[in-house]
Coordinates of N, CA and C in Angstrom, one line a residue:
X1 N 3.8 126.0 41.3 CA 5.2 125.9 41.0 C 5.2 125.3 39.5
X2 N 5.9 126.3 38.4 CA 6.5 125.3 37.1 C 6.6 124.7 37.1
X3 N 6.8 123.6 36.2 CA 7.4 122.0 35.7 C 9.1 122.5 35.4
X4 N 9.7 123.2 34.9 CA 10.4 123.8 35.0 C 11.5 123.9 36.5
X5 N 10.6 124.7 37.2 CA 11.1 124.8 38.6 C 10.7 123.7 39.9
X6 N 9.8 123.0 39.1 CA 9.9 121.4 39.9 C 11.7 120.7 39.3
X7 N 11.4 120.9 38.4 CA 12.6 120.1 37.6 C 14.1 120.4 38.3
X8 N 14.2 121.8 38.4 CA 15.4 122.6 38.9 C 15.6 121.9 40.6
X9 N 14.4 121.9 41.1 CA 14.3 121.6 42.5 C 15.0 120.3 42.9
X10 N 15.3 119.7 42.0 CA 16.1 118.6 42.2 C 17.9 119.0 42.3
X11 N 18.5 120.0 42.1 CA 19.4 120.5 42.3 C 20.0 119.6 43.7
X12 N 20.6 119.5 43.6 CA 21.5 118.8 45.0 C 22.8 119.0 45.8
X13 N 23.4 119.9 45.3 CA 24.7 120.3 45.7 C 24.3 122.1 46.3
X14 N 25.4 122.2 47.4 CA 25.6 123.6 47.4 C 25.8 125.0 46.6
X15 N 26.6 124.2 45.4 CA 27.2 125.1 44.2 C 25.8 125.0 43.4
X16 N 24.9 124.2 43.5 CA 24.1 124.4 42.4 C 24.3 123.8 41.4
X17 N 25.5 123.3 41.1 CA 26.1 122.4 39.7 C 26.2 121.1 39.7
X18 N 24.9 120.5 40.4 CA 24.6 118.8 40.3 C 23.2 118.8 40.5
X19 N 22.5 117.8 39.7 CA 21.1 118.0 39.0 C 21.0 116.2 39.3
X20 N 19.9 115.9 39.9 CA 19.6 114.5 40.4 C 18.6 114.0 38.8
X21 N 19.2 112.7 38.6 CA 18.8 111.9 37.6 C 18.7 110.4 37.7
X22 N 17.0 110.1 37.1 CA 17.0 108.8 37.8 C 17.8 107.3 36.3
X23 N 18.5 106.8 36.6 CA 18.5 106.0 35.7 C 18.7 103.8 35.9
X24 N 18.1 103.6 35.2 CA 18.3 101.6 35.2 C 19.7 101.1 35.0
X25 N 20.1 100.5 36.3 CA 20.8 99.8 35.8 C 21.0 98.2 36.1
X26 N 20.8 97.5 34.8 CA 20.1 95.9 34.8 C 18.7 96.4 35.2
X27 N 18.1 95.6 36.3 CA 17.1 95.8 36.5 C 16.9 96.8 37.9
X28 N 17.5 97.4 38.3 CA 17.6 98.2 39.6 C 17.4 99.6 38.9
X29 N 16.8 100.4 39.4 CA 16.5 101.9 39.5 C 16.8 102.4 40.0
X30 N 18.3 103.7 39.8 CA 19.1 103.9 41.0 C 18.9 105.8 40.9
X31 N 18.8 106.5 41.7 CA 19.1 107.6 41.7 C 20.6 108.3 41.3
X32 N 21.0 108.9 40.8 CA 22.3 109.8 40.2 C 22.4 111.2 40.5
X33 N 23.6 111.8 40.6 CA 23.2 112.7 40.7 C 24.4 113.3 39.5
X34 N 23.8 114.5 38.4 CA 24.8 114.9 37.4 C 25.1 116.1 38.0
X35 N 26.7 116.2 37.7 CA 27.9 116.8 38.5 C 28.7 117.4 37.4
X36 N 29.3 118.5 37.3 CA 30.3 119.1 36.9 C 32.0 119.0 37.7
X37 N 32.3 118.4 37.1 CA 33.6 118.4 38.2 C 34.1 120.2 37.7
X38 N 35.2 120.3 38.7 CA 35.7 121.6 38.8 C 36.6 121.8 37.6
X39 N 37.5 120.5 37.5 CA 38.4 120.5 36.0 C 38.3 120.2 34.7
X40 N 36.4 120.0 34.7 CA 36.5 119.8 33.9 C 34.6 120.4 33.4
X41 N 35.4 120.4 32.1 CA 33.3 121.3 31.3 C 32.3 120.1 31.2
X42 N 32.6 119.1 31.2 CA 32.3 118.0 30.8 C 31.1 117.7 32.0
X43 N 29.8 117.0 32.1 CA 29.3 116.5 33.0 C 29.4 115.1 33.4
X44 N 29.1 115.2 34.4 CA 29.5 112.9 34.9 C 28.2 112.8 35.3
X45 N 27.5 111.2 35.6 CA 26.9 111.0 36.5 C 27.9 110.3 37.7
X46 N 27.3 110.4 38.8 CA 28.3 109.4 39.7 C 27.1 109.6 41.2
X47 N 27.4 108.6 41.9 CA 26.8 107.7 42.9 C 26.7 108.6 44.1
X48 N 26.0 108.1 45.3 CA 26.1 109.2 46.4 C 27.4 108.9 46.9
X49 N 27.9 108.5 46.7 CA 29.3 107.8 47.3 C 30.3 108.6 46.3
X50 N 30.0 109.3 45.3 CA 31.2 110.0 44.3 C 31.6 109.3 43.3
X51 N 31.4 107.9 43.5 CA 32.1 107.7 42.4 C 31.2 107.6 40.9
X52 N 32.3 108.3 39.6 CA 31.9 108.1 38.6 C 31.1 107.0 37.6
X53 N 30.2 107.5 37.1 CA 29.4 106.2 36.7 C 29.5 106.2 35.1
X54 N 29.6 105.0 34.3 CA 30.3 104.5 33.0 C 29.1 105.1 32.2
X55 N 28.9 106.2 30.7 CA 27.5 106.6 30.4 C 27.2 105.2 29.6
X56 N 28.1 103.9 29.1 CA 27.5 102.8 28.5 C 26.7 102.0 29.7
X57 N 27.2 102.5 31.1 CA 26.5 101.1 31.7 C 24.9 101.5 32.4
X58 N 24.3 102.9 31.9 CA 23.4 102.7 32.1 C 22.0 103.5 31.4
X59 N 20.9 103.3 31.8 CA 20.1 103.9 30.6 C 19.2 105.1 31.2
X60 N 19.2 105.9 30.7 CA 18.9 107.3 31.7 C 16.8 106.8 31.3
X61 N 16.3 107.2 32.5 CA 15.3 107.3 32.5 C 13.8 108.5 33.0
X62 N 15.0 109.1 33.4 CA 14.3 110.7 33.8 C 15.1 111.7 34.5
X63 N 15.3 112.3 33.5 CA 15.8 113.9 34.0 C 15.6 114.7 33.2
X64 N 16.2 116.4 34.3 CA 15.5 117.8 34.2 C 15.7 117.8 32.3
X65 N 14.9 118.9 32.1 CA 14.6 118.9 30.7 C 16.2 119.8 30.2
X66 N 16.8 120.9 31.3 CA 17.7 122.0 30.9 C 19.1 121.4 31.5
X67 N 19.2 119.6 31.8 CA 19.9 118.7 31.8 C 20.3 117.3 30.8
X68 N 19.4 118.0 29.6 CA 19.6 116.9 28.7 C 20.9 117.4 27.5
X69 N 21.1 118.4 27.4 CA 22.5 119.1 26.8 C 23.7 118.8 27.4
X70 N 23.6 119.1 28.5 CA 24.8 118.2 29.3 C 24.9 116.9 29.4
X71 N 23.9 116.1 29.3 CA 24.2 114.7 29.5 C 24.5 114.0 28.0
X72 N 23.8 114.6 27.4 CA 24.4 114.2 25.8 C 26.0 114.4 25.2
X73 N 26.4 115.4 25.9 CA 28.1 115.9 26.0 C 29.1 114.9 26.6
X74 N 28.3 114.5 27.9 CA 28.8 113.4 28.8 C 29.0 112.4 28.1
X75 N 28.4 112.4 27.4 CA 28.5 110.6 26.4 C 27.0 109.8 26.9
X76 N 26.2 110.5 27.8 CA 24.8 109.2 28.2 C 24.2 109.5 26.7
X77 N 23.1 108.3 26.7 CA 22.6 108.3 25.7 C 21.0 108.8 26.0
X78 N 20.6 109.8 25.1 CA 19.0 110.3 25.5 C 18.3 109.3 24.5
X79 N 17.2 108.5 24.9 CA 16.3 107.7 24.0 C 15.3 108.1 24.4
X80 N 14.5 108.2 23.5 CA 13.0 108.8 24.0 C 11.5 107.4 25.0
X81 N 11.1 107.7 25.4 CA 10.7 106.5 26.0 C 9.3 105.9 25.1
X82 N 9.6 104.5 24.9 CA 9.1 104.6 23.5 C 7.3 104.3 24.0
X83 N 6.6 105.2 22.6 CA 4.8 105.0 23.0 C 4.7 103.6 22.8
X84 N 3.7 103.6 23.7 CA 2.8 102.1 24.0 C 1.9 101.6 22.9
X85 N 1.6 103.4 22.8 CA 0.4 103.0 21.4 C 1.1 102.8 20.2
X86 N 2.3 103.0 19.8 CA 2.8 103.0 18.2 C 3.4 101.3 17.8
X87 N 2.8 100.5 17.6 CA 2.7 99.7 17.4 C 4.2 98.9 16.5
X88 N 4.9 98.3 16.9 CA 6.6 98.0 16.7 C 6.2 96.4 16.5
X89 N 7.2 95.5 15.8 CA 7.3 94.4 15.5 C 9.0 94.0 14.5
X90 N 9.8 93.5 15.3 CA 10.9 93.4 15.1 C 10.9 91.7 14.7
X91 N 10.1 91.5 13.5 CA 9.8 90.2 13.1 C 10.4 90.4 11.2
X92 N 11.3 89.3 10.9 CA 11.5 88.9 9.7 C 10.2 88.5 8.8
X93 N 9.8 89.6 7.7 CA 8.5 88.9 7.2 C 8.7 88.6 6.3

């Protein structure tokens, strides 16, 4: 199986038009699922419970690769996850 079609496999809805995405919020790691509502082009994340989730209140941490155009539309923010090896120092010298 693709990486591709592993990625799709996460699909979750009937329609096809909600894509499971994992993201942090505080310190909890919660599953999401991205949704197209009917009225609108726009994508949401929101809860297994439906309700809509805020794209400032949380930090996406992995999803489908042909789900990152939609979620950028949405307003989530894509950050890349930063290398271990590239050496950073947020110190006044």
């Amino acid at each position: 199986m693709s990486a591709l079609r592993r990625s799709m496999a996460m699909v979750l809805s009937e329609s096809g038009r909600s894509i499971g995405v994992l993201v942090r919020c505080g310190y909890a790691v919660r599953p999401l699922i991205l949704h197209w509502p009917a009225e609108s082009a726009t994508a949401v994340l929101v809860d297994a419970a439906g309700a809509v989730i805020n794209p400032q209140t949380v930090t996406l941490m992995r999803w489908p690769v042909g789900a990152e155009s939609a979620l950028r539309r949405g307003g989530y923010q894509i950050a890349p996850y930063p290398d271990p090896a590239e050496p950073w120092c947020n110190c006044a010298d």
